[in-house]
CSV table of N, CA and C in Angstrom, one decimal:
chain,number,residue,atom,x,y,z
Q,257,ALA,N,-0.3,34.9,-1.3
Q,257,ALA,CA,-0.8,34.6,-1.1
Q,257,ALA,C,-1.2,35.9,0.1
Q,258,LYS,N,-2.5,35.7,0.3
Q,258,LYS,CA,-3.5,36.5,1.4
Q,258,LYS,C,-2.9,36.4,2.8
Q,259,GLU,N,-2.9,37.0,3.4
Q,259,GLU,CA,-2.4,37.2,5.3
Q,259,GLU,C,-3.0,37.0,5.6
Q,260,VAL,N,-2.8,36.0,7.2
Q,260,VAL,CA,-4.0,35.2,7.8
Q,260,VAL,C,-3.3,35.6,9.0
Q,261,THR,N,-4.4,36.1,9.8
Q,261,THR,CA,-3.6,36.4,11.3
Q,261,THR,C,-4.1,36.4,12.5
Q,262,ASN,N,-3.7,35.5,13.2
Q,262,ASN,CA,-4.1,35.1,14.7
Q,262,ASN,C,-4.9,36.1,15.9
Q,263,SER,N,-6.0,35.8,16.1
Q,263,SER,CA,-6.3,37.2,16.5
Q,263,SER,C,-5.4,37.0,18.2
Q,264,ASP,N,-5.1,36.1,18.7
Q,264,ASP,CA,-4.7,35.9,20.4
Q,264,ASP,C,-3.3,37.0,20.1
Q,265,SER,N,-2.4,36.5,19.0
Q,265,SER,CA,-1.4,37.2,19.2
Q,265,SER,C,-1.2,38.2,18.3
Q,266,PRO,N,-1.8,39.7,18.1
Q,266,PRO,CA,-1.2,40.2,16.8
Q,266,PRO,C,-0.2,40.3,16.1
Q,267,ASP,N,1.2,39.9,16.9
Q,267,ASP,CA,2.3,39.7,15.8
Q,267,ASP,C,2.2,39.0,15.5
Q,268,THR,N,2.2,37.3,15.7
Q,268,THR,CA,1.8,36.4,14.5
Q,268,THR,C,1.5,36.0,13.5
Q,269,HIS,N,1.9,36.4,12.0
Q,269,HIS,CA,1.1,36.5,11.3
Q,269,HIS,C,1.2,34.6,10.7
Q,270,LEU,N,0.5,33.9,9.7
Q,270,LEU,CA,0.7,32.9,9.8
Q,270,LEU,C,0.5,33.3,7.6
Q,271,LEU,N,0.9,32.9,6.7
Q,271,LEU,CA,0.6,32.4,5.9
Q,271,LEU,C,0.9,30.8,4.4
Q,272,PRO,N,-0.4,31.5,3.9
Q,272,PRO,CA,-1.0,29.5,3.4
Q,272,PRO,C,0.2,29.4,2.8
Q,273,VAL,N,0.5,27.8,2.4
Q,273,VAL,CA,1.9,27.3,1.8
Q,273,VAL,C,1.0,27.1,0.3
Q,274,SER,N,1.7,27.5,-0.6
Q,274,SER,CA,1.0,27.6,-1.8
Q,274,SER,C,1.1,25.6,-1.4
Q,275,SER,N,0.8,25.2,-3.0
Q,275,SER,CA,0.7,23.2,-2.9
Q,275,SER,C,2.4,23.7,-3.7
Q,276,ASP,N,2.3,24.0,-4.6
Q,276,ASP,CA,3.6,24.3,-5.0
Q,276,ASP,C,5.3,24.2,-4.4
Q,277,GLU,N,5.1,25.3,-2.9
Q,277,GLU,CA,5.9,24.8,-2.3
Q,277,GLU,C,6.1,23.3,-1.3
Q,278,SER,N,4.8,22.4,-1.4
Q,278,SER,CA,4.8,21.9,-0.1
Q,278,SER,C,5.6,20.7,-0.8
Q,279,LEU,N,5.5,20.9,-1.8
Q,279,LEU,CA,6.2,18.9,-3.4
Q,279,LEU,C,7.2,19.3,-2.6
Q,280,THR,N,7.6,18.4,-2.4
Q,280,THR,CA,9.4,17.5,-2.4
Q,280,THR,C,9.6,16.4,-3.4
Q,281,THR,N,10.6,16.4,-3.7
Q,281,THR,CA,10.9,15.8,-5.7
Q,281,THR,C,11.9,14.4,-5.3
Q,282,ALA,N,11.6,13.1,-5.4
Q,282,ALA,CA,11.7,12.4,-5.7
Q,282,ALA,C,13.2,11.7,-4.7
Q,283,SER,N,13.7,13.1,-5.7
Q,283,SER,CA,15.8,12.7,-4.9
Q,283,SER,C,15.8,13.7,-4.1
Q,284,SER,N,15.1,13.8,-3.2
Q,284,SER,CA,15.2,14.9,-1.2
Q,284,SER,C,14.8,14.5,-0.1
Q,285,LEU,N,13.7,12.8,-1.0
Q,285,LEU,CA,13.3,11.7,-0.2
Q,285,LEU,C,14.4,11.2,0.1
Q,286,PRO,N,13.5,10.5,2.0
Q,286,PRO,CA,15.3,9.9,2.5
Q,286,PRO,C,14.6,8.7,1.6
Q,287,LYS,N,15.9,7.6,1.3
Q,287,LYS,CA,16.1,6.2,0.1
Q,287,LYS,C,15.1,5.7,1.4
Q,288,LYS,N,14.7,4.8,1.1
Q,288,LYS,CA,14.4,3.2,1.7
Q,288,LYS,C,15.5,2.4,2.3
Q,289,GLY,N,15.3,2.2,3.6
Q,289,GLY,CA,16.7,1.1,3.3
Q,289,GLY,C,16.5,-0.3,2.6
Q,290,TYR,N,15.8,-0.6,1.9
Q,290,TYR,CA,15.6,-1.4,1.0
Q,290,TYR,C,16.1,-1.0,-0.2
Q,291,ARG,N,15.8,0.3,-1.1
Q,291,ARG,CA,16.6,0.8,-2.1
Q,291,ARG,C,18.7,1.0,-1.9
Q,292,GLN,N,18.9,0.5,-0.9
Q,292,GLN,CA,20.5,-0.3,-1.4
Q,292,GLN,C,21.1,-1.4,-0.8
Q,293,GLY,N,21.7,-1.7,-1.1
Q,293,GLY,CA,22.4,-3.6,-0.8
Q,293,GLY,C,21.4,-4.0,-1.4
Q,294,ASP,N,21.5,-5.0,-0.8
Q,294,ASP,CA,20.5,-7.0,-0.9
Q,294,ASP,C,19.9,-6.1,0.7
Q,295,PHE,N,18.1,-7.1,-0.2
Q,295,PHE,CA,17.6,-6.9,1.1
Q,295,PHE,C,16.1,-9.1,0.4
Q,296,GLN,N,15.9,-8.8,1.1
Q,296,GLN,CA,14.1,-9.5,1.3
Q,296,GLN,C,13.5,-9.3,0.5
Q,297,ALA,N,12.5,-10.0,0.1
Q,297,ALA,CA,11.1,-9.7,-0.3
Q,297,ALA,C,10.3,-10.8,-0.2
Q,298,MET,N,9.1,-10.6,-0.1
Q,298,MET,CA,8.1,-12.1,-0.1
Q,298,MET,C,7.1,-11.5,-1.1
Q,299,PHE,N,6.9,-12.9,-2.1
Q,299,PHE,CA,6.1,-12.7,-3.3
Q,299,PHE,C,4.9,-12.9,-2.3
Q,300,PHE,N,3.3,-12.9,-3.2
Q,300,PHE,CA,2.1,-13.7,-2.2
Q,300,PHE,C,1.8,-13.8,-3.9
Q,301,GLU,N,0.0,-14.7,-4.0
Q,301,GLU,CA,-0.1,-14.1,-5.5
Q,301,GLU,C,-1.3,-13.7,-5.0
Q,302,VAL,N,-2.3,-13.8,-5.9
Q,302,VAL,CA,-3.9,-13.2,-5.7
Q,302,VAL,C,-4.1,-13.3,-7.1
Q,303,ALA,N,-5.2,-14.2,-7.4
Q,303,ALA,CA,-5.9,-13.9,-8.0
Q,303,ALA,C,-5.2,-13.7,-9.9
Q,304,GLY,N,-3.6,-14.8,-9.7
Q,304,GLY,CA,-2.9,-15.8,-10.4
Q,304,GLY,C,-1.9,-14.1,-10.8
Q,305,LEU,N,-2.0,-13.1,-9.6
Q,305,LEU,CA,-0.5,-12.3,-10.2
Q,305,LEU,C,0.3,-12.6,-9.0
Q,306,THR,N,1.0,-12.6,-9.1
Q,306,THR,CA,2.9,-12.8,-7.7
Q,306,THR,C,2.6,-11.1,-8.0
Q,307,ILE,N,3.3,-10.6,-6.5
Q,307,ILE,CA,2.8,-9.2,-5.9
Q,307,ILE,C,4.1,-9.2,-4.8
Q,308,ALA,N,4.9,-8.7,-4.8
Q,308,ALA,CA,5.7,-8.6,-4.3
Q,308,ALA,C,5.8,-7.4,-3.0
Q,309,VAL,N,6.5,-7.6,-1.5
Q,309,VAL,CA,6.5,-6.6,-1.0
Q,309,VAL,C,7.9,-6.5,0.3
Q,310,PRO,N,8.7,-5.9,0.4
Q,310,PRO,CA,9.7,-5.9,1.2
Q,310,PRO,C,9.7,-6.0,1.9
Q,311,LEU,N,10.3,-7.2,3.0
Q,311,LEU,CA,10.5,-7.9,4.3
Q,311,LEU,C,10.0,-7.0,4.7
Q,312,ILE,N,11.5,-6.2,5.3
Q,312,ILE,CA,11.3,-4.9,6.1
Q,312,ILE,C,9.4,-4.3,6.2
Q,313,GLU,N,9.1,-4.0,5.4
Q,313,GLU,CA,8.4,-3.4,5.4
Q,313,GLU,C,6.5,-3.6,6.1
Q,314,LEU,N,6.6,-5.5,6.4
Q,314,LEU,CA,6.0,-6.5,6.7
Q,314,LEU,C,5.1,-6.3,8.3
Q,315,GLY,N,4.8,-6.7,8.2
Q,315,GLY,CA,4.3,-6.0,9.5
Q,315,GLY,C,3.4,-7.2,10.5
Q,316,GLY,N,3.2,-8.5,9.3
Q,316,GLY,CA,3.2,-9.8,10.2
Q,316,GLY,C,2.3,-10.4,8.4
Q,317,ILE,N,1.8,-11.6,9.5
Q,317,ILE,CA,1.2,-12.6,8.2
Q,317,ILE,C,-0.4,-12.6,9.5
Q,318,HIS,N,-0.9,-13.1,8.9
Q,318,HIS,CA,-2.0,-14.0,9.9
Q,318,HIS,C,-3.5,-14.5,8.5
Q,319,LYS,N,-4.0,-15.8,9.3
Q,319,LYS,CA,-5.0,-16.5,8.4
Q,319,LYS,C,-6.2,-14.8,8.7
Q,320,VAL,N,-7.1,-15.8,7.4
Q,320,VAL,CA,-8.3,-14.8,7.4
Q,320,VAL,C,-8.7,-15.5,8.2
Q,321,ASP,N,-9.7,-14.5,8.8
Q,321,ASP,CA,-10.9,-14.9,9.7
Q,321,ASP,C,-12.2,-14.3,9.4
Q,322,LYS,N,-13.3,-14.1,10.2
Q,322,LYS,CA,-14.4,-13.5,9.9
Q,322,LYS,C,-14.2,-12.5,9.9
Q,323,THR,N,-14.7,-11.5,9.1
Q,323,THR,CA,-14.2,-10.4,9.1
Q,323,THR,C,-16.2,-8.7,9.3
Q,324,SER,N,-15.8,-8.2,9.0
Q,324,SER,CA,-16.8,-7.9,9.8
Q,324,SER,C,-16.8,-6.1,8.6
Q,325,SER,N,-18.1,-6.2,8.0
Q,325,SER,CA,-18.3,-5.1,6.8
Q,325,SER,C,-19.2,-4.0,7.4
Q,326,LEU,N,-18.6,-2.7,7.2
Q,326,LEU,CA,-19.3,-1.5,7.5
Q,326,LEU,C,-19.6,-0.8,6.1
Q,327,MET,N,-20.9,-0.2,6.4
Q,327,MET,CA,-21.6,0.6,5.6
Q,327,MET,C,-20.2,1.8,5.0
Q,328,GLY,N,-20.8,2.1,3.0
Q,328,GLY,CA,-20.3,2.8,3.1
Q,328,GLY,C,-19.0,3.5,2.4
Q,329,LYS,N,-18.3,2.2,2.6
Q,329,LYS,CA,-16.8,1.5,2.7
Q,329,LYS,C,-16.1,1.1,1.4
Q,330,PRO,N,-15.1,2.2,0.0
Q,330,PRO,CA,-15.3,1.2,-1.3
Q,330,PRO,C,-15.8,-0.8,-0.9
Q,331,ASP,N,-15.7,-1.0,-2.6
Q,331,ASP,CA,-15.9,-2.1,-2.3
Q,331,ASP,C,-15.1,-3.2,-2.0
Q,332,TRP,N,-13.7,-2.2,-2.8
Q,332,TRP,CA,-12.1,-3.0,-2.3
Q,332,TRP,C,-11.7,-3.7,0.2
Q,333,PHE,N,-12.4,-2.6,0.2
Q,333,PHE,CA,-12.8,-2.3,2.0
Q,333,PHE,C,-13.3,-4.5,2.1
Q,334,LYS,N,-13.1,-5.0,2.7
Q,334,LYS,CA,-13.7,-6.2,2.8
Q,334,LYS,C,-14.1,-6.0,4.2
Q,335,GLY,N,-13.7,-5.6,5.3
Q,335,GLY,CA,-13.4,-5.4,6.0
Q,335,GLY,C,-13.1,-5.5,7.0
Q,336,VAL,N,-13.1,-5.6,8.5
Q,336,VAL,CA,-12.9,-5.7,9.6
Q,336,VAL,C,-12.1,-6.3,10.7
Q,337,MET,N,-11.3,-6.7,10.9
Q,337,MET,CA,-11.2,-8.4,10.9
Q,337,MET,C,-11.0,-8.5,12.9
Q,338,LEU,N,-11.5,-9.1,14.8
Q,338,LEU,CA,-10.6,-8.5,14.9
Q,338,LEU,C,-9.0,-9.7,15.1
Q,339,TYR,N,-8.7,-9.2,16.0
Q,339,TYR,CA,-7.1,-10.0,16.1
Q,339,TYR,C,-6.1,-9.3,17.5
Q,340,ARG,N,-6.7,-10.4,18.6
Q,340,ARG,CA,-6.4,-10.6,19.8
Q,340,ARG,C,-6.4,-8.9,20.2
Q,341,ASP,N,-7.9,-8.6,20.7
Q,341,ASP,CA,-7.8,-7.5,19.9
Q,341,ASP,C,-7.5,-6.5,19.1
Q,342,GLU,N,-7.0,-6.4,18.2
Q,342,GLU,CA,-6.2,-5.5,17.4
Q,342,GLU,C,-7.9,-5.3,15.8
Q,343,LYS,N,-7.9,-4.1,15.8
Q,343,LYS,CA,-8.8,-4.8,14.6
Q,343,LYS,C,-7.6,-4.1,13.2
Q,344,ILE,N,-7.9,-5.0,12.1
Q,344,ILE,CA,-6.8,-4.5,11.4
Q,344,ILE,C,-8.1,-4.7,9.8
Q,345,ASN,N,-7.9,-3.3,9.2
Q,345,ASN,CA,-8.4,-3.4,7.9
Q,345,ASN,C,-8.1,-4.2,6.9
Q,346,VAL,N,-9.4,-4.9,6.3
Q,346,VAL,CA,-8.7,-5.9,5.8
Q,346,VAL,C,-9.3,-4.8,4.2
Q,347,VAL,N,-7.8,-5.6,3.2
Q,347,VAL,CA,-8.2,-4.8,1.7
Q,347,VAL,C,-8.1,-6.2,0.9
Q,348,ASP,N,-9.2,-6.3,-0.2
Q,348,ASP,CA,-9.6,-7.2,-0.8
Q,348,ASP,C,-8.5,-7.0,-2.2
Q,349,THR,N,-7.7,-7.6,-1.8
Q,349,THR,CA,-6.1,-7.3,-3.0
Q,349,THR,C,-6.7,-7.1,-4.4
Q,350,ALA,N,-7.8,-8.4,-4.9
Q,350,ALA,CA,-7.6,-8.0,-6.1
Q,350,ALA,C,-8.3,-7.6,-6.3
Q,351,LEU,N,-9.9,-6.9,-6.0
Q,351,LEU,CA,-10.4,-5.7,-6.1
Q,351,LEU,C,-9.7,-4.1,-6.0
Q,352,TRP,N,-8.9,-4.1,-5.2
Q,352,TRP,CA,-7.8,-2.9,-5.2
Q,352,TRP,C,-7.6,-2.6,-6.5
Q,353,VAL,N,-6.3,-4.2,-6.7
Q,353,VAL,CA,-5.5,-3.8,-7.5
Q,353,VAL,C,-6.1,-3.9,-9.1
Q,354,MET,N,-7.0,-4.3,-8.8
Q,354,MET,CA,-7.0,-4.9,-10.5
Q,354,MET,C,-9.0,-4.5,-10.1
Q,355,PRO,N,-9.7,-3.1,-10.4
Q,355,PRO,CA,-10.5,-3.7,-10.2
Q,355,PRO,C,-12.3,-3.6,-11.4
Q,356,GLU,N,-11.1,-3.4,-12.6
Q,356,GLU,CA,-11.5,-3.6,-14.0
Q,356,GLU,C,-11.6,-5.1,-14.5
Q,357,LYS,N,-10.9,-5.6,-14.3
Q,357,LYS,CA,-10.7,-7.1,-14.1
Q,357,LYS,C,-11.8,-8.1,-13.3
Q,358,CYS,N,-11.9,-7.6,-11.9
Q,358,CYS,CA,-12.5,-9.0,-10.8
Q,358,CYS,C,-14.2,-8.6,-11.5
Q,359,ASP,N,-14.8,-9.4,-12.2
Q,359,ASP,CA,-16.1,-9.6,-12.1
Q,359,ASP,C,-16.4,-10.4,-11.4
Q,360,GLN,N,-17.6,-11.4,-11.3
Q,360,GLN,CA,-18.0,-11.9,-10.6
Q,360,GLN,C,-17.9,-13.7,-10.3
Q,361,ALA,N,-17.6,-13.5,-11.2
Q,361,ALA,CA,-17.6,-15.7,-11.3
Q,361,ALA,C,-15.4,-15.2,-11.3
Q,362,LEU,N,-15.3,-13.8,-11.0
Q,362,LEU,CA,-13.4,-13.6,-10.4
Q,362,LEU,C,-13.6,-14.3,-8.5
Q,363,LYS,N,-14.9,-12.8,-8.7
Q,363,LYS,CA,-14.9,-12.5,-7.1
Q,363,LYS,C,-14.4,-14.3,-7.5
Q,364,ASP,N,-15.7,-15.0,-7.1
Q,364,ASP,CA,-15.9,-16.6,-6.6
Q,364,ASP,C,-15.1,-17.0,-6.3
Q,365,SER,N,-14.1,-17.2,-7.7
Q,365,SER,CA,-13.5,-18.0,-7.1
Q,365,SER,C,-12.0,-17.9,-6.8
Q,366,LEU,N,-12.0,-16.5,-5.9
Q,366,LEU,CA,-10.7,-15.8,-4.9
Q,366,LEU,C,-10.5,-17.0,-3.8
Q,367,ASN,N,-9.6,-17.3,-3.4
Q,367,ASN,CA,-10.2,-17.6,-2.0
Q,367,ASN,C,-8.9,-17.7,-1.3
Q,368,TYR,N,-9.3,-17.0,-0.7
Q,368,TYR,CA,-8.6,-16.0,0.7
Q,368,TYR,C,-7.7,-17.1,1.3
Q,369,GLN,N,-6.5,-16.7,1.6
Q,369,GLN,CA,-5.7,-17.6,3.0
Q,369,GLN,C,-5.5,-16.8,4.0
Q,370,TYR,N,-4.5,-15.7,3.5
Q,370,TYR,CA,-3.8,-14.8,4.9
Q,370,TYR,C,-4.4,-13.7,4.0
Q,371,ILE,N,-4.1,-12.8,5.1
Q,371,ILE,CA,-3.5,-11.6,5.4
Q,371,ILE,C,-2.4,-10.5,5.8
Q,372,ILE,N,-1.9,-9.7,5.1
Q,372,ILE,CA,-0.3,-9.6,5.0
Q,372,ILE,C,-0.8,-7.8,5.4
Q,373,MET,N,0.3,-7.7,6.3
Q,373,MET,CA,-0.7,-6.4,7.1
Q,373,MET,C,1.1,-6.1,6.7
Q,374,LEU,N,0.8,-4.4,6.1
Q,374,LEU,CA,1.3,-3.6,6.2
Q,374,LEU,C,2.0,-2.3,7.0
Q,375,ASN,N,3.3,-3.1,7.4
Q,375,ASN,CA,4.2,-2.2,8.0
Q,375,ASN,C,3.7,-2.2,10.0
Q,376,ASP,N,3.6,-1.3,10.3
Q,376,ASP,CA,3.2,-1.0,11.7
Q,376,ASP,C,1.5,-0.3,11.5
Q,377,SER,N,1.4,-0.8,10.9
Q,377,SER,CA,-0.5,0.0,10.0
Q,377,SER,C,-1.4,-1.0,10.4
Q,378,SER,N,-2.7,-0.4,10.6
Q,378,SER,CA,-3.8,-1.6,10.6
Q,378,SER,C,-4.8,-2.1,9.5
Q,379,TRP,N,-3.6,-2.0,8.2
Q,379,TRP,CA,-4.2,-1.8,7.1
Q,379,TRP,C,-3.1,-4.0,6.6
Q,380,GLY,N,-4.1,-4.6,6.0
Q,380,GLY,CA,-3.7,-5.9,5.5
Q,380,GLY,C,-4.2,-6.1,4.2
Q,381,LEU,N,-3.4,-6.3,3.7
Q,381,LEU,CA,-3.9,-6.9,2.3
Q,381,LEU,C,-4.1,-8.8,1.8
Q,382,MET,N,-5.4,-9.4,1.6
Q,382,MET,CA,-5.9,-11.0,1.8
Q,382,MET,C,-4.8,-11.7,-0.1
Q,383,ALA,N,-4.0,-12.3,0.7
Q,383,ALA,CA,-3.5,-13.5,0.2
Q,383,ALA,C,-4.3,-14.2,-1.0
Q,384,GLU,N,-4.3,-15.6,-1.4
Q,384,GLU,CA,-4.2,-16.5,-1.8
Q,384,GLU,C,-3.8,-17.4,-1.1
Q,385,HIS,N,-1.8,-16.6,-2.2
Q,385,HIS,CA,-1.1,-18.0,-1.5
Q,385,HIS,C,-0.2,-17.4,-1.5
Q,386,LEU,N,1.2,-17.8,-0.2
Q,386,LEU,CA,2.4,-17.1,0.3
Q,386,LEU,C,3.7,-17.9,-1.2
Q,387,VAL,N,4.3,-16.9,-1.8
Q,387,VAL,CA,5.0,-18.0,-2.8
Q,387,VAL,C,6.1,-18.7,-2.4
Q,388,ASP,N,7.4,-17.4,-1.8
Q,388,ASP,CA,8.1,-17.2,-0.7
Q,388,ASP,C,9.0,-16.3,-0.9
Q,389,THR,N,10.1,-16.2,-0.2
Q,389,THR,CA,10.7,-15.0,0.1
Q,389,THR,C,12.2,-15.4,0.2
Q,390,VAL,N,13.1,-14.3,-1.3
Q,390,VAL,CA,14.2,-14.0,-2.0
Q,390,VAL,C,14.8,-13.0,-1.7
Q,391,VAL,N,16.1,-13.1,-1.3
Q,391,VAL,CA,16.4,-12.5,-1.6
Q,391,VAL,C,16.9,-11.4,-2.8
Q,392,LEU,N,16.6,-10.7,-3.1
Q,392,LEU,CA,17.1,-9.5,-4.4
Q,392,LEU,C,18.9,-8.4,-4.5
Q,393,SER,N,18.5,-8.1,-5.2
Q,393,SER,CA,20.0,-7.6,-5.1
Q,393,SER,C,19.0,-6.1,-6.2
Q,394,GLN,N,20.2,-5.1,-5.7
Q,394,GLN,CA,19.8,-3.4,-6.7
Q,394,GLN,C,18.7,-4.1,-7.9
Q,395,ASP,N,20.5,-4.5,-8.8
Q,395,ASP,CA,20.3,-4.6,-10.5
Q,395,ASP,C,18.8,-5.9,-10.1
Q,396,GLU,N,18.0,-6.4,-9.8
Q,396,GLU,CA,17.1,-7.3,-9.7
Q,396,GLU,C,15.9,-7.0,-9.9
Q,397,VAL,N,15.8,-5.8,-9.9
Q,397,VAL,CA,14.6,-4.3,-9.5
Q,397,VAL,C,14.8,-3.6,-10.8
Q,398,LYS,N,13.7,-3.3,-11.2
Q,398,LYS,CA,13.9,-1.9,-11.4
Q,398,LYS,C,13.0,-1.0,-11.2
Q,399,TRP,N,14.0,-0.5,-10.5
Q,399,TRP,CA,13.4,1.1,-9.8
Q,399,TRP,C,12.5,1.5,-10.5
Q,400,LEU,N,12.1,2.1,-9.5
Q,400,LEU,CA,10.8,3.5,-10.5
Q,400,LEU,C,10.4,4.7,-9.0
Q,401,ASP,N,10.9,5.5,-9.8
Q,401,ASP,CA,10.9,6.8,-9.0
Q,401,ASP,C,9.0,7.0,-9.1
Q,402,SER,N,9.0,8.0,-7.5
Q,402,SER,CA,8.0,7.5,-7.6
Q,402,SER,C,7.0,8.8,-8.0
Q,403,SER,N,6.6,7.9,-9.0
Q,403,SER,CA,5.5,8.7,-9.5
Q,403,SER,C,3.9,9.1,-9.4
Q,404,GLU,N,3.8,9.8,-9.2
Q,404,GLU,CA,2.4,10.9,-9.0
Q,404,GLU,C,1.1,9.5,-9.3
Q,405,LYS,N,1.3,8.9,-10.8
Q,405,LYS,CA,0.3,8.2,-12.1
Q,405,LYS,C,0.0,6.8,-10.4
Q,406,ARG,N,2.0,6.1,-10.7
Q,406,ARG,CA,1.5,5.1,-9.6
Q,406,ARG,C,2.5,4.8,-8.2
Q,407,PRO,N,1.6,5.6,-7.5
Q,407,PRO,CA,3.0,6.2,-5.8
Q,407,PRO,C,3.5,4.2,-5.0
Q,408,TRP,N,2.3,4.4,-5.2
Q,408,TRP,CA,2.5,2.6,-4.7
Q,408,TRP,C,3.3,1.6,-4.7
Q,409,LEU,N,4.1,2.0,-6.1
Q,409,LEU,CA,4.6,1.0,-7.1
Q,409,LEU,C,5.8,1.7,-6.7
Q,410,ALA,N,7.0,0.7,-6.7
Q,410,ALA,CA,8.4,1.4,-6.1
Q,410,ALA,C,9.3,0.8,-7.4
Q,411,GLY,N,8.6,-0.9,-7.6
Q,411,GLY,CA,9.1,-1.2,-8.9
Q,411,GLY,C,8.6,-2.3,-9.3
Q,412,LEU,N,9.4,-2.8,-10.5
Q,412,LEU,CA,9.4,-3.9,-11.1
Q,412,LEU,C,10.5,-4.6,-10.9
Q,413,VAL,N,10.6,-6.4,-10.0
Q,413,VAL,CA,11.3,-7.7,-9.9
Q,413,VAL,C,10.7,-7.8,-11.5
Q,414,LYS,N,12.2,-8.2,-12.1
Q,414,LYS,CA,12.8,-8.2,-13.3
Q,414,LYS,C,11.9,-10.0,-14.0
Q,415,GLU,N,13.1,-10.7,-13.0
Q,415,GLU,CA,12.0,-12.7,-13.9
Q,415,GLU,C,12.0,-13.0,-13.3
Q,416,LYS,N,10.3,-12.1,-12.1
Q,416,LYS,CA,9.3,-12.4,-12.3
Q,416,LYS,C,7.7,-11.8,-12.0
Q,417,MET,N,8.5,-10.4,-12.9
Q,417,MET,CA,7.6,-9.5,-13.9
Q,417,MET,C,6.1,-9.1,-13.2
Q,418,CYS,N,6.6,-8.8,-11.7
Q,418,CYS,CA,5.9,-9.0,-10.7
Q,418,CYS,C,6.2,-7.5,-9.7
Q,419,ALA,N,4.8,-6.9,-9.1
Q,419,ALA,CA,5.3,-5.8,-8.8
Q,419,ALA,C,5.7,-5.5,-7.1
Q,420,LEU,N,6.5,-4.6,-7.0
Q,420,LEU,CA,6.9,-4.4,-6.1
Q,420,LEU,C,6.9,-3.1,-5.3
Q,421,LEU,N,5.7,-3.5,-4.3
Q,421,LEU,CA,4.9,-2.8,-3.5
Q,421,LEU,C,5.4,-1.5,-2.7
Q,422,ASP,N,5.5,-0.4,-2.5
Q,422,ASP,CA,6.2,0.3,-1.7
Q,422,ASP,C,5.2,0.9,-0.7
Q,423,VAL,N,5.3,0.0,0.2
Q,423,VAL,CA,4.0,-0.2,1.1
Q,423,VAL,C,3.8,1.2,1.9
Q,424,SER,N,4.6,2.5,2.0
Q,424,SER,CA,4.5,3.1,2.8
Q,424,SER,C,3.0,4.7,1.9
Q,425,ALA,N,3.6,4.3,0.9
Q,425,ALA,CA,2.7,4.5,0.0
Q,425,ALA,C,1.5,4.2,-0.7
Q,426,LEU,N,1.4,3.1,-0.4
Q,426,LEU,CA,0.1,2.4,0.1
Q,426,LEU,C,-1.1,2.6,1.0
Q,427,ILE,N,-0.1,2.3,2.3
Q,427,ILE,CA,-1.2,2.9,3.5
Q,427,ILE,C,-1.5,4.3,3.3
Q,428,GLU,N,-1.0,5.1,2.4
Q,428,GLU,CA,-1.2,6.9,2.5
Q,428,GLU,C,-2.6,6.3,1.6
Q,429,LEU,N,-2.3,6.1,0.5
Q,429,LEU,CA,-3.7,5.6,-0.2
Q,429,LEU,C,-5.3,5.1,0.3
Q,430,LEU,N,-5.1,4.0,1.1
Q,430,LEU,CA,-5.5,3.5,2.2
Q,430,LEU,C,-6.6,4.3,2.5
Q,431,ASN,N,-5.4,5.2,3.3
Q,431,ASN,CA,-5.7,5.8,4.9
Q,431,ASN,C,-6.7,6.8,4.1
Q,432,LYS,N,-6.4,6.7,3.0
Q,432,LYS,CA,-7.7,8.2,2.0
Q,432,LYS,C,-8.9,7.4,1.4
Q,433,GLY,N,-8.9,6.2,1.2
Q,433,GLY,CA,-9.5,5.3,0.7
Q,433,GLY,C,-9.7,6.1,-1.0
Q,434,SER,N,-8.4,5.6,-1.6
Q,434,SER,CA,-8.4,5.6,-3.2
Q,434,SER,C,-8.1,4.1,-2.5
Q,435,ASP,N,-8.3,3.8,-4.7
Q,435,ASP,CA,-8.3,2.2,-5.3
Q,435,ASP,C,-7.0,3.0,-5.7
Q,436,ILE,N,-6.2,1.8,-6.7
Q,436,ILE,CA,-5.3,1.6,-7.4
Q,436,ILE,C,-5.0,2.6,-8.0
Q,437,ASN,N,-6.4,3.5,-9.0
Q,437,ASN,CA,-6.0,4.5,-9.8
Q,437,ASN,C,-6.6,6.1,-9.3
Q,438,GLN,N,-6.2,6.1,-8.1
Q,438,GLN,CA,-6.2,7.3,-7.4
Q,438,GLN,C,-8.0,7.9,-7.3
Q,439,LYS,N,-8.6,7.0,-7.1
Q,439,LYS,CA,-10.5,7.2,-7.1
Q,439,LYS,C,-10.8,7.0,-5.2
């Protein structure tokens, strides 16, 4: 690696970190609280698809209100909604989760009612229906180790055959402007 020096202090040497050294493995990452013991998950529906989110990573639920769209944002970015002087970045969940299936007929049929806030971020996913909140045991979920292909997917809830979101990874993708395919 080429050495970089700081001109203000000749004794200070900075070496660039190679990307291989900065990677952490899934086993070295701290385990999420819901990965131990029973935990609550909330289920919601979008375009006939059921999605689960760990309740501990839920930042709140709001009724859908007027959104202001912004130029130059991805299609899945519905816009910004104001709630008590707070700006919420609203995600069209169907467009984010299954962009290849979102034809005009599907878009027209969507009846979003709620915005599900992701942890303490400013991101909210649009939902048509809130299904229920259920206590899940560890063996009711097929856990997936954080993969580069689907970092937003923590696991699959076996009985409902639906995705359990990894909220922190999802927030990271949204902050980058990436869709489900990380594009």
